[in-house]
Amino acid sequence: FGTLWLNMPHILATTAEGGENGKVLAFAIALVGLSIFIGSRIFGEMAVRVCLPPVLGDLIAGLVLGVSGLHIIVLEGGEVNTSLINFIHLLTATDLEGIRETFATPVRIIVEEYAEFGVGILLFSIGLESDLKELLKVGGQAATVAVVGVTLPFILGFLGLTWFFGVS
């Protein structure tokens, strides 16, 4: 929550500057939150139906809603979907540049912070469901797979690229 608290004055100023900016922020957060929830549920359910973990559906929802897809949620750089901006403009009668600024800073910060919080909850729930005795049984094999899975591609990639580019 560090970034959220550091940027809280900007978020509050955006809301307090006038009714229009507050409306834009409220509509933007509502639409982004709703699209995350619905996209996550739809793609999570689709993943479960094809015998995949629902987290994979959430990942695909992020791809579809983010920079790679519909541009509804853009965290770093990029441009938010113009249809979404026009829709909020229609609802709030605010200038388009103000809507873009709202998506660029306050909405981005809030989504990033909630995403970090969500990752923490996900990892916590995984820890609740994990059995330490079972983890210790496969610990040696898992460590071997992890070490080989990182070091072997690194070494082969380093050697292959130095050979390919002729770097000494």
Short mmCIF file of C-alpha atoms in Angstrom, two decimals:
data_model
loop_
_atom_site.label_atom_id
_atom_site.label_comp_id
_atom_site.label_asym_id
_atom_site.label_seq_id
_atom_site.Cartn_x
_atom_site.Cartn_y
_atom_site.Cartn_z
CA PHE A 1 0.00 0.00 0.00
CA GLY A 2 3.06 2.27 -0.05
CA THR A 3 2.41 3.68 -3.51
CA LEU A 4 -1.26 4.14 -2.75
CA TRP A 5 -0.53 6.21 0.37
CA LEU A 6 2.16 8.26 -1.36
CA ASN A 7 -0.20 9.08 -4.22
CA MET A 8 -3.31 9.51 -2.07
CA PRO A 9 -3.06 13.33 -2.17
CA HIS A 10 -3.20 13.24 -5.98
CA ILE A 11 -6.14 10.83 -5.94
CA LEU A 12 -8.00 12.91 -3.37
CA ALA A 13 -7.22 16.11 -5.28
CA THR A 14 -8.61 14.54 -8.43
CA THR A 15 -11.78 13.72 -6.56
CA ALA A 16 -12.03 17.02 -4.71
CA GLU A 17 -11.24 19.39 -7.59
CA GLY A 18 -14.77 19.27 -8.73
CA GLY A 19 -17.80 17.10 -9.08
CA GLU A 20 -16.88 16.16 -12.62
CA ASN A 21 -13.48 14.67 -11.78
CA GLY A 22 -14.98 12.82 -8.85
CA LYS A 23 -17.66 11.40 -11.13
CA VAL A 24 -15.06 10.37 -13.69
CA LEU A 25 -12.98 8.62 -11.03
CA ALA A 26 -16.05 6.84 -9.62
CA PHE A 27 -17.24 5.68 -13.05
CA ALA A 28 -13.73 4.66 -14.10
CA ILE A 29 -13.11 2.60 -10.96
CA ALA A 30 -16.58 1.04 -11.19
CA LEU A 31 -16.17 0.07 -14.85
CA VAL A 32 -12.63 -1.23 -14.38
CA GLY A 33 -13.61 -3.18 -11.27
CA LEU A 34 -16.68 -4.61 -12.95
CA SER A 35 -14.72 -5.62 -16.05
CA ILE A 36 -12.04 -7.29 -13.89
CA PHE A 37 -14.68 -9.18 -11.88
CA ILE A 38 -16.74 -10.31 -14.86
CA GLY A 39 -13.71 -11.14 -17.01
CA SER A 40 -12.10 -13.09 -14.18
CA ARG A 41 -15.27 -15.06 -13.50
CA ILE A 42 -15.99 -15.84 -17.16
CA PHE A 43 -12.47 -16.91 -18.07
CA GLY A 44 -11.99 -18.69 -14.74
CA GLU A 45 -15.12 -20.74 -15.36
CA MET A 46 -14.02 -21.49 -18.93
CA ALA A 47 -10.65 -22.69 -17.62
CA VAL A 48 -12.31 -24.97 -15.05
CA ARG A 49 -14.54 -26.47 -17.76
CA VAL A 50 -11.48 -27.52 -19.78
CA CYS A 51 -9.83 -28.96 -16.63
CA LEU A 52 -7.38 -26.11 -16.05
CA PRO A 53 -6.90 -24.10 -12.85
CA PRO A 54 -9.10 -21.01 -12.54
CA VAL A 55 -5.97 -18.88 -12.01
CA LEU A 56 -5.08 -19.56 -15.65
CA GLY A 57 -8.47 -18.14 -16.60
CA ASP A 58 -7.67 -15.03 -14.56
CA LEU A 59 -4.40 -14.69 -16.43
CA ILE A 60 -6.18 -14.94 -19.77
CA ALA A 61 -8.75 -12.37 -18.59
CA GLY A 62 -5.86 -10.01 -17.84
CA LEU A 63 -4.51 -10.53 -21.35
CA VAL A 64 -7.91 -9.88 -22.90
CA LEU A 65 -8.69 -6.78 -20.80
CA GLY A 66 -5.17 -5.35 -20.79
CA VAL A 67 -2.70 -3.98 -23.30
CA SER A 68 -2.71 -7.16 -25.37
CA GLY A 69 -6.47 -7.11 -25.88
CA LEU A 70 -9.25 -4.60 -25.37
CA HIS A 71 -7.16 -1.88 -23.61
CA ILE A 72 -9.73 -1.50 -20.84
CA ILE A 73 -7.05 -1.68 -18.14
CA VAL A 74 -3.68 -0.13 -19.02
CA LEU A 75 -1.13 0.08 -16.23
CA GLU A 76 2.10 1.37 -17.79
CA GLY A 77 2.07 3.40 -20.97
CA GLY A 78 -0.37 2.68 -23.74
CA GLU A 79 -3.74 4.22 -24.35
CA VAL A 80 -7.02 3.23 -22.75
CA ASN A 81 -9.73 2.05 -25.12
CA THR A 82 -11.32 5.10 -26.77
CA SER A 83 -14.77 3.50 -26.60
CA LEU A 84 -14.46 3.31 -22.82
CA ILE A 85 -13.31 6.95 -22.64
CA ASN A 86 -16.19 8.02 -24.89
CA PHE A 87 -18.64 6.04 -22.75
CA ILE A 88 -17.44 7.78 -19.57
CA HIS A 89 -17.53 11.11 -21.44
CA LEU A 90 -21.15 10.40 -22.37
CA LEU A 91 -22.04 9.59 -18.74
CA THR A 92 -20.18 12.46 -17.08
CA ALA A 93 -19.95 15.16 -19.77
CA THR A 94 -16.31 15.73 -18.78
CA ASP A 95 -13.55 16.68 -21.21
CA LEU A 96 -11.73 13.74 -22.77
CA GLU A 97 -8.30 14.87 -21.55
CA GLY A 98 -9.52 14.86 -17.94
CA ILE A 99 -10.79 11.31 -18.39
CA ARG A 100 -7.45 10.22 -19.86
CA GLU A 101 -5.60 11.83 -16.92
CA THR A 102 -7.86 10.02 -14.47
CA PHE A 103 -7.04 6.68 -16.11
CA ALA A 104 -3.33 7.56 -16.29
CA THR A 105 -2.76 8.17 -12.59
CA PRO A 106 -5.49 7.50 -9.99
CA VAL A 107 -7.09 4.48 -11.70
CA ARG A 108 -3.71 2.96 -12.53
CA ILE A 109 -2.46 3.38 -8.95
CA ILE A 110 -5.59 1.90 -7.42
CA VAL A 111 -5.60 -1.11 -9.78
CA GLU A 112 -1.88 -1.75 -9.15
CA GLU A 113 -2.34 -1.64 -5.39
CA TYR A 114 -5.38 -3.92 -5.44
CA ALA A 115 -3.47 -6.32 -7.71
CA GLU A 116 -0.62 -6.50 -5.18
CA PHE A 117 -3.13 -7.07 -2.40
CA GLY A 118 -4.79 -9.82 -4.47
CA VAL A 119 -1.47 -11.57 -5.04
CA GLY A 120 -0.87 -11.52 -1.29
CA ILE A 121 -4.30 -13.06 -0.64
CA LEU A 122 -3.69 -15.71 -3.34
CA LEU A 123 -0.34 -16.69 -1.84
CA PHE A 124 -1.83 -16.74 1.65
CA SER A 125 -4.66 -19.05 0.52
CA ILE A 126 -2.11 -21.33 -1.19
CA GLY A 127 -0.21 -21.47 2.09
CA LEU A 128 -3.40 -22.39 3.94
CA GLU A 129 -4.02 -25.28 1.57
CA SER A 130 -0.42 -26.57 1.57
CA ASP A 131 0.65 -29.50 3.72
CA LEU A 132 4.19 -29.00 5.00
CA LYS A 133 4.80 -32.76 5.33
CA GLU A 134 3.91 -33.30 1.67
CA LEU A 135 6.13 -30.38 0.63
CA LEU A 136 9.08 -31.82 2.55
CA LYS A 137 8.60 -35.21 0.84
CA VAL A 138 9.07 -33.71 -2.63
CA GLY A 139 11.41 -30.89 -1.56
CA GLY A 140 14.58 -32.45 -3.01
CA GLN A 141 12.99 -33.18 -6.37
CA ALA A 142 11.39 -29.74 -6.51
CA ALA A 143 14.69 -28.02 -5.66
CA THR A 144 16.49 -30.01 -8.36
CA VAL A 145 13.87 -29.13 -10.96
CA ALA A 146 13.97 -25.46 -9.94
CA VAL A 147 17.77 -25.22 -10.05
CA VAL A 148 18.08 -27.06 -13.37
CA GLY A 149 15.11 -25.12 -14.79
CA VAL A 150 16.86 -21.82 -14.10
CA THR A 151 20.57 -22.53 -14.50
CA LEU A 152 20.50 -24.75 -17.59
CA PRO A 153 18.52 -22.29 -19.78
CA PHE A 154 20.65 -19.42 -18.46
CA ILE A 155 23.93 -21.16 -19.30
CA LEU A 156 22.73 -22.41 -22.69
CA GLY A 157 21.25 -19.02 -23.54
CA PHE A 158 24.43 -17.22 -22.49
CA LEU A 159 26.70 -19.53 -24.46
CA GLY A 160 24.40 -19.62 -27.47
CA LEU A 161 24.00 -15.84 -27.65
CA THR A 162 27.70 -15.14 -27.12
CA TRP A 163 28.49 -17.59 -29.91
CA PHE A 164 25.72 -16.21 -32.16
CA PHE A 165 26.75 -12.57 -31.70
CA GLY A 166 30.46 -13.32 -31.49
CA VAL A 167 30.93 -11.68 -28.10
CA SER A 168 34.10 -12.73 -26.24
#
